[in-house]
CSV table of C-alpha atoms in Angstrom, one decimal:
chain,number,residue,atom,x,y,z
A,28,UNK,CA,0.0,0.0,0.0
A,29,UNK,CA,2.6,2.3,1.0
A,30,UNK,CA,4.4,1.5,-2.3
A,31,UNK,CA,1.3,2.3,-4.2
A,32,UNK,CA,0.8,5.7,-2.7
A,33,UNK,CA,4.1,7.1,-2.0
A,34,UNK,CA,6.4,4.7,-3.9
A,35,UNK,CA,9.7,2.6,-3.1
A,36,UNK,CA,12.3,5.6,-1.3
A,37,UNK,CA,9.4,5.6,1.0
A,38,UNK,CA,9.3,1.5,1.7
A,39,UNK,CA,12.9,1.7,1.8
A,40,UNK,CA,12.6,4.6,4.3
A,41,UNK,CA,10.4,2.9,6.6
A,42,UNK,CA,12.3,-0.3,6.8
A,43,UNK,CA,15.0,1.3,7.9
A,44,UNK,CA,13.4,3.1,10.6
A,45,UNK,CA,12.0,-0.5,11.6
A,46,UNK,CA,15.7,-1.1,12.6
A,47,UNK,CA,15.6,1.5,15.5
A,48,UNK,CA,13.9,-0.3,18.0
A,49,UNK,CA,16.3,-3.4,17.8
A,50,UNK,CA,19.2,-1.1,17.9
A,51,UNK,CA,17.5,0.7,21.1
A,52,UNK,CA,17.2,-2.9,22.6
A,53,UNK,CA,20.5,-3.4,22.3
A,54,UNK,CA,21.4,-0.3,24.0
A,55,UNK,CA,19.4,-1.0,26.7
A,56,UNK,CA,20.9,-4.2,27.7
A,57,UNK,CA,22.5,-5.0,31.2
A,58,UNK,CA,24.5,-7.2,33.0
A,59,UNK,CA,24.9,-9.8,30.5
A,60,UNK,CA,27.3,-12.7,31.4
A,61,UNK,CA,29.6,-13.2,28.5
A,62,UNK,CA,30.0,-16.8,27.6
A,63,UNK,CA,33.2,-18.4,28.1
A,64,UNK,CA,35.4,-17.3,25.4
A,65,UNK,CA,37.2,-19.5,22.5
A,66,UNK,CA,41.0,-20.3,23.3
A,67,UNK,CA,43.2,-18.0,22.6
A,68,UNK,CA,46.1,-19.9,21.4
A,69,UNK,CA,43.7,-21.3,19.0
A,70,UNK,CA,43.9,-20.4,15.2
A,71,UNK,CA,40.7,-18.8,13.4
A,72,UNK,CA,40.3,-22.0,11.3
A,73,UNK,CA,40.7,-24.6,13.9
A,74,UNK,CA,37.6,-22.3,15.5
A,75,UNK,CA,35.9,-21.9,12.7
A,76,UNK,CA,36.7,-25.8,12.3
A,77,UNK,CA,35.3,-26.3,15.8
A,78,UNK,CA,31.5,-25.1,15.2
A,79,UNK,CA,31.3,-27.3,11.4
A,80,UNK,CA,32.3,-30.3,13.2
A,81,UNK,CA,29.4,-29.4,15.9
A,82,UNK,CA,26.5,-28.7,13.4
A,83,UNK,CA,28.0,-31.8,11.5
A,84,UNK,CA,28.1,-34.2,14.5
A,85,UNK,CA,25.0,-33.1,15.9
A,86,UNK,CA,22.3,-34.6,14.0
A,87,UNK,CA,19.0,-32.1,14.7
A,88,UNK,CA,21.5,-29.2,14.1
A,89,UNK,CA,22.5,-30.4,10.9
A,90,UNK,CA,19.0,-31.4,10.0
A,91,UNK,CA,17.9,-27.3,10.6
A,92,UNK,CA,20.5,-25.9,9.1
A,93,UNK,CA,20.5,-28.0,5.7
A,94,UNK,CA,16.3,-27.4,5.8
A,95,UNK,CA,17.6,-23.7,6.0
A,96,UNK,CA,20.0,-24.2,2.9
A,97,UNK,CA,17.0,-25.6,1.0
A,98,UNK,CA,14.2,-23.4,2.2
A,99,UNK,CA,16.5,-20.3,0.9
A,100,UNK,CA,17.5,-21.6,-2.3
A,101,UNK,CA,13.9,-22.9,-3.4
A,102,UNK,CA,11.3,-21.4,-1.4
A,103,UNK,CA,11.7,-17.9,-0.5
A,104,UNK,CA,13.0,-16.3,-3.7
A,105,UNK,CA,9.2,-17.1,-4.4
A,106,UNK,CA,8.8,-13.4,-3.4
A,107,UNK,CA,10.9,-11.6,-6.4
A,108,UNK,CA,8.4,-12.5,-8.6
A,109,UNK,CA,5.9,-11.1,-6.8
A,110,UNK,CA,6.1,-7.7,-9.5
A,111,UNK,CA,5.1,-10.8,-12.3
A,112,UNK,CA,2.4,-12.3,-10.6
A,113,UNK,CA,0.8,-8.6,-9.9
A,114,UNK,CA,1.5,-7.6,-13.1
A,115,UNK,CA,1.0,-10.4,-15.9
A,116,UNK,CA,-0.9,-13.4,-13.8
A,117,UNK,CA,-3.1,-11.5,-11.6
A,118,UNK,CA,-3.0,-8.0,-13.4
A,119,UNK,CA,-3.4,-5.7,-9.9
A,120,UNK,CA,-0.7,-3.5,-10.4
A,121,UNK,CA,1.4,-1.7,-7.6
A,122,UNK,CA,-1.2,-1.6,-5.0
A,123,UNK,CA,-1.8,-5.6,-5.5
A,124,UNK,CA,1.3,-6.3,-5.1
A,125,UNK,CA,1.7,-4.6,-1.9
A,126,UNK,CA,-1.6,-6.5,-0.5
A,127,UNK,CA,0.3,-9.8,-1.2
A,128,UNK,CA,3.5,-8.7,0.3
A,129,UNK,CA,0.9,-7.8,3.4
A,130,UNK,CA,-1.0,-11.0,3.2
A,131,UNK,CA,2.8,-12.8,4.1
A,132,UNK,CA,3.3,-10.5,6.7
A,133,UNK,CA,-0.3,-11.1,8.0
A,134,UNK,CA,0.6,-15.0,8.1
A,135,UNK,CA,4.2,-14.3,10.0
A,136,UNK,CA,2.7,-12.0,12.6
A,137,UNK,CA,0.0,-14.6,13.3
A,138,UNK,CA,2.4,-17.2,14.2
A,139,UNK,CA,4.4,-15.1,16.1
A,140,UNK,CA,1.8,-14.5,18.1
A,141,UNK,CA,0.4,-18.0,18.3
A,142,UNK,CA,4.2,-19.3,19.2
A,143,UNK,CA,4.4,-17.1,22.1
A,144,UNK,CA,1.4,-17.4,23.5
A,145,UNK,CA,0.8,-21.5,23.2
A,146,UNK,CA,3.8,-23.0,21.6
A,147,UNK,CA,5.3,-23.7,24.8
A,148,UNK,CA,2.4,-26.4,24.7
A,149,UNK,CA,4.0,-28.7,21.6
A,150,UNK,CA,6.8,-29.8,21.0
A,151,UNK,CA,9.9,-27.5,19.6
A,152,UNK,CA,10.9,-30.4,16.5
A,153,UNK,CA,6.8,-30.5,16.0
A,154,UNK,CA,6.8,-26.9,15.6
A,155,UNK,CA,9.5,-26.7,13.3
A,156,UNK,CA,8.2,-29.4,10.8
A,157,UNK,CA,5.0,-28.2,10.6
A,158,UNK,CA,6.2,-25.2,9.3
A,159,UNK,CA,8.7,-26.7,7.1
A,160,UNK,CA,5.5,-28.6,5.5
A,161,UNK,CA,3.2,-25.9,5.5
A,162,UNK,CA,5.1,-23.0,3.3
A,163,UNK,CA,6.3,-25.5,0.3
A,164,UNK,CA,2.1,-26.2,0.8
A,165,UNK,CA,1.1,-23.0,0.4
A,166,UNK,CA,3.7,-22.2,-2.4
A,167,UNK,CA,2.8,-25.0,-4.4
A,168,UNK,CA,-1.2,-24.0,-4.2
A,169,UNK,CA,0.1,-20.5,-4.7
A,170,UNK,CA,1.3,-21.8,-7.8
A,171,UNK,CA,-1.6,-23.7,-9.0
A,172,UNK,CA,-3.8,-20.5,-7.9
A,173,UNK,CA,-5.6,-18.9,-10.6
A,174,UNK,CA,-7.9,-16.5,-7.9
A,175,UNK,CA,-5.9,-13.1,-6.8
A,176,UNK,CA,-8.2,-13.2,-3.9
A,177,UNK,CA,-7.6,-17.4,-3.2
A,178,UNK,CA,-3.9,-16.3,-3.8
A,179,UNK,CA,-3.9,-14.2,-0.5
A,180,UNK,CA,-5.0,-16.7,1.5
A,181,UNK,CA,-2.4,-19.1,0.4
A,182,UNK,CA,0.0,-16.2,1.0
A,183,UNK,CA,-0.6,-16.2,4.7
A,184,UNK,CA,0.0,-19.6,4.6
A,185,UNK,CA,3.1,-19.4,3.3
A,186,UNK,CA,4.5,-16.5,6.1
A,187,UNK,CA,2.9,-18.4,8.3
A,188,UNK,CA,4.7,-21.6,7.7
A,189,UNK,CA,8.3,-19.8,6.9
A,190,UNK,CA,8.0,-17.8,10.6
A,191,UNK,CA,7.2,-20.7,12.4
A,192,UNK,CA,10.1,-22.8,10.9
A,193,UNK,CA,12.4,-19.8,11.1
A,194,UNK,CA,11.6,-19.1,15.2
A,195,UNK,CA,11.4,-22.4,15.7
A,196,UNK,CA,14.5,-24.1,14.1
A,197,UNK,CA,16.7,-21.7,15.3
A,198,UNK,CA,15.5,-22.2,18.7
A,199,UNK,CA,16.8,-25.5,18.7
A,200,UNK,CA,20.1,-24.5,17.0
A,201,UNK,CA,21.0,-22.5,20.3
A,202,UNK,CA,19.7,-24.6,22.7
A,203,UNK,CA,21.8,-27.6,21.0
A,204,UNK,CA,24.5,-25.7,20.8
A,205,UNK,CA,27.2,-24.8,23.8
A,206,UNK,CA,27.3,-21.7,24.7
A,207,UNK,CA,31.4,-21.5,23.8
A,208,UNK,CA,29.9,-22.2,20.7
A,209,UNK,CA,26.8,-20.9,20.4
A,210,UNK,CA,28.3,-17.9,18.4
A,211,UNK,CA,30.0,-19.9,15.2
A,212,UNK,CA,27.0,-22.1,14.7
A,213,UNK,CA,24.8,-19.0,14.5
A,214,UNK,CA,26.8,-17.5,12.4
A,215,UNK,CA,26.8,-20.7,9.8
A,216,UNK,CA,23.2,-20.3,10.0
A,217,UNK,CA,22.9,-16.8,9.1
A,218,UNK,CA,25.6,-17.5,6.3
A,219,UNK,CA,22.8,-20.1,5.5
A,220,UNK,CA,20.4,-18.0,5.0
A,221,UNK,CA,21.7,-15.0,3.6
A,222,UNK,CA,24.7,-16.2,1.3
A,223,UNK,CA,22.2,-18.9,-0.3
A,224,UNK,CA,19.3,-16.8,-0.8
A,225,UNK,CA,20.7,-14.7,-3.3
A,226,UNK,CA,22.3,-17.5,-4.9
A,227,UNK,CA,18.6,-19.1,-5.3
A,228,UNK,CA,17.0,-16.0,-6.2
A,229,UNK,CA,20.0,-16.0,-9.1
A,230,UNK,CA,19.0,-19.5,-9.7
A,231,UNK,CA,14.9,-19.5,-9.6
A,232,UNK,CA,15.1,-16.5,-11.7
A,233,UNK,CA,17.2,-17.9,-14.6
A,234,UNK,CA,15.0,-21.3,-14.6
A,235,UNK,CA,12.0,-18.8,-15.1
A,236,UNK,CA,13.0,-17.4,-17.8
A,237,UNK,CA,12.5,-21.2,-19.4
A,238,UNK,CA,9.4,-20.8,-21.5
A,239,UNK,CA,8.9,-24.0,-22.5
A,240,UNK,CA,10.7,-27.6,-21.2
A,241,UNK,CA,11.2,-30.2,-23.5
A,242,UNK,CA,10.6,-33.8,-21.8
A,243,UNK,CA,10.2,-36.9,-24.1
A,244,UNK,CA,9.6,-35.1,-27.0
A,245,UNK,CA,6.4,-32.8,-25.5
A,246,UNK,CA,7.0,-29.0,-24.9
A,247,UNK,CA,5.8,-28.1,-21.4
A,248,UNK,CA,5.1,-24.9,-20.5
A,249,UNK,CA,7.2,-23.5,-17.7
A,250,UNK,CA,7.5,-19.6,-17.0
A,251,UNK,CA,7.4,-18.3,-13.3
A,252,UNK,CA,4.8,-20.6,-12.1
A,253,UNK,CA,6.2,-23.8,-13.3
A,254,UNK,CA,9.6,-22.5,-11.5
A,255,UNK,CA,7.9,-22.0,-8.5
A,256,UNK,CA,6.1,-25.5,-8.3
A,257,UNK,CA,9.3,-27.3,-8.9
A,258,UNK,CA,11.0,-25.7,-6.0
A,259,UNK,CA,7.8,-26.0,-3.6
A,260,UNK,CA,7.7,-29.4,-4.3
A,261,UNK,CA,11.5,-30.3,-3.5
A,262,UNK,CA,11.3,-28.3,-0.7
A,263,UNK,CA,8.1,-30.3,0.6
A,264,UNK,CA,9.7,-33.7,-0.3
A,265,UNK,CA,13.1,-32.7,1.2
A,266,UNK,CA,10.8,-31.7,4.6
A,267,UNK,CA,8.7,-34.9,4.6
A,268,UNK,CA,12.0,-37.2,4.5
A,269,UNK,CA,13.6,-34.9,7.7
A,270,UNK,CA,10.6,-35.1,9.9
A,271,UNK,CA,10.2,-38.8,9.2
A,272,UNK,CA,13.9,-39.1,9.4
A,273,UNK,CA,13.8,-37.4,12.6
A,274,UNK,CA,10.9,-39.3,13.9
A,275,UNK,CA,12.5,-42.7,13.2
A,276,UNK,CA,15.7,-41.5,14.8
A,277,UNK,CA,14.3,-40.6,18.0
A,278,UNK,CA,11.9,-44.0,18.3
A,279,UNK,CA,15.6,-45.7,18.1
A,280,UNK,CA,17.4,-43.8,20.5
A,281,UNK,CA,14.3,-44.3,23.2
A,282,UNK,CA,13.4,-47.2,22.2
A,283,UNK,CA,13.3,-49.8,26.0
A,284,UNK,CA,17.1,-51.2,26.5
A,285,UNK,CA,18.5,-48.4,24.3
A,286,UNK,CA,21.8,-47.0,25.4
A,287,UNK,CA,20.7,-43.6,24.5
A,288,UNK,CA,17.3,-44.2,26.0
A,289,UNK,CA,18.8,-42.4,29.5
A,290,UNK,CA,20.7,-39.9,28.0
A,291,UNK,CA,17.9,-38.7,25.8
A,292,UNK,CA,15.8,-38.0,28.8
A,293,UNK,CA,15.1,-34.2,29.5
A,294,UNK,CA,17.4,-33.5,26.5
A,295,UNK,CA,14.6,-33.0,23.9
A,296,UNK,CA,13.3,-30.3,22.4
């Protein structure tokens, strides 16, 4: 809306103001215990070293960061194409395009405010795998939409589903995580997301431009939709196989007479 009416210095304006009242939080921060520090007589790599070999030997950290890698390669660059689908699919124009960049928003705030006020009732690994399901869900009806109004709804879907996984999976990445080296694998997760999501906007937006795929001899049409499908529906396959993954892993480890059956106890999350 704000785009339509005063146009993008003003968006741009606005988001950074946004930024003040994180920076004031900071600010007003006190008495916080510093974790205990890396070794000094340690090199940069062999500390750097140090936090892959945690996210690589713990399994449910690995898990959420490679659901991040995947989730920011092939789902959310769903949202540069946003101009496309107001323009040529759903032909809205400017002010259409901001109610769908809304209707995500609308979706996120919701389950930021149903995860603080009842997710302390479920599960953190439920949590997180419901949302991995539910955004590749709502992208791949999103895709399949023909209704501009239908398309809103699957919108808040999809910023539903992609909050809750966000919150929720890197939850568990700091509460895994010791707090010596709390810092490095938050830091591979934020390379995660933000060196990989350009790369797959890069990459979804090339693909797009593929009007027409040629498979066994029939020309199938493609374009921004077809892009968008194909990467929903990785990313909801790739989300199926962790949670079942995960599910099988933990009936082993507490399984009666399994030697991790004790240690598992009041370590889940």
């Amino acid at each position: 809306v704000v785009y339509a009416a005063l146009g993008p210095a003003w968006c741009f304006l606005l988001n950074a103001i946004s930024y003040l009242g994180s920076i004031i939080a900071v600010f007003l921060m006190r008495n916080v215990k510093a974790a205990r520090q890396a070794r000094r007589d340690q090199s940069m790599l062999k500390q750097i070293g140090e936090g892959f070999s945690h996210v690589w030997h713990s399994a449910i950290t690995r898990d959420m960061l490679l659901m991040t890698a995947i989730s920011q390669m092939l789902l959310m660059p769903y949202a540069i194409f946003f101009p496309v689908f107001a323009t040529r699919v759903f032909n809205v124009g400017a002010t259409g395009q901001g109610v769908m960049s809304a209707s995500v928003g609308v979706g996120a705030l919701t389950a930021a405010l149903t995860m603080s006020s009842i997710g302390h009732r479920f599960e953190q690994r439920s949590i997180v795998y419901f949302g991995a399901i539910l955004a590749p869900v709502g992208l791949l009806a999103f895709s399949l939409c023909g209704s501009y109004h239908a398309s809103l709804v699957c919108l808040v879907a999809i910023g539903m589903g992609m909050m809750t996984f966000m919150a929720s999976s890197n939850t568990i990445m700091q509460m895994k995580a010791p707090p010596d080296l709390c810092g490095r694998v938050m830091s591979l997760r934020a390379l995660t997301m933000f060196g990989l999501a350009a790369v797959g906007s890069y990459v979804m937006a090339r693909l797009s431009e593929i009007k027409y795929l040629h498979i066994a001899g029939t020309s199938v049409h493609f374009d921004v939709q077809g892009t968008i499908l194909i990467g929903a529906s990785i990313g909801l396959l790739s989300s199926i196989y962790f949670a079942v993954a995960s599910k099988r892993e933990r009936e082993r480890t507490t399984a009666p007479g399994s030697r991790c059956d004790e240690a598992s106890v009041g370590t889940d999350v």
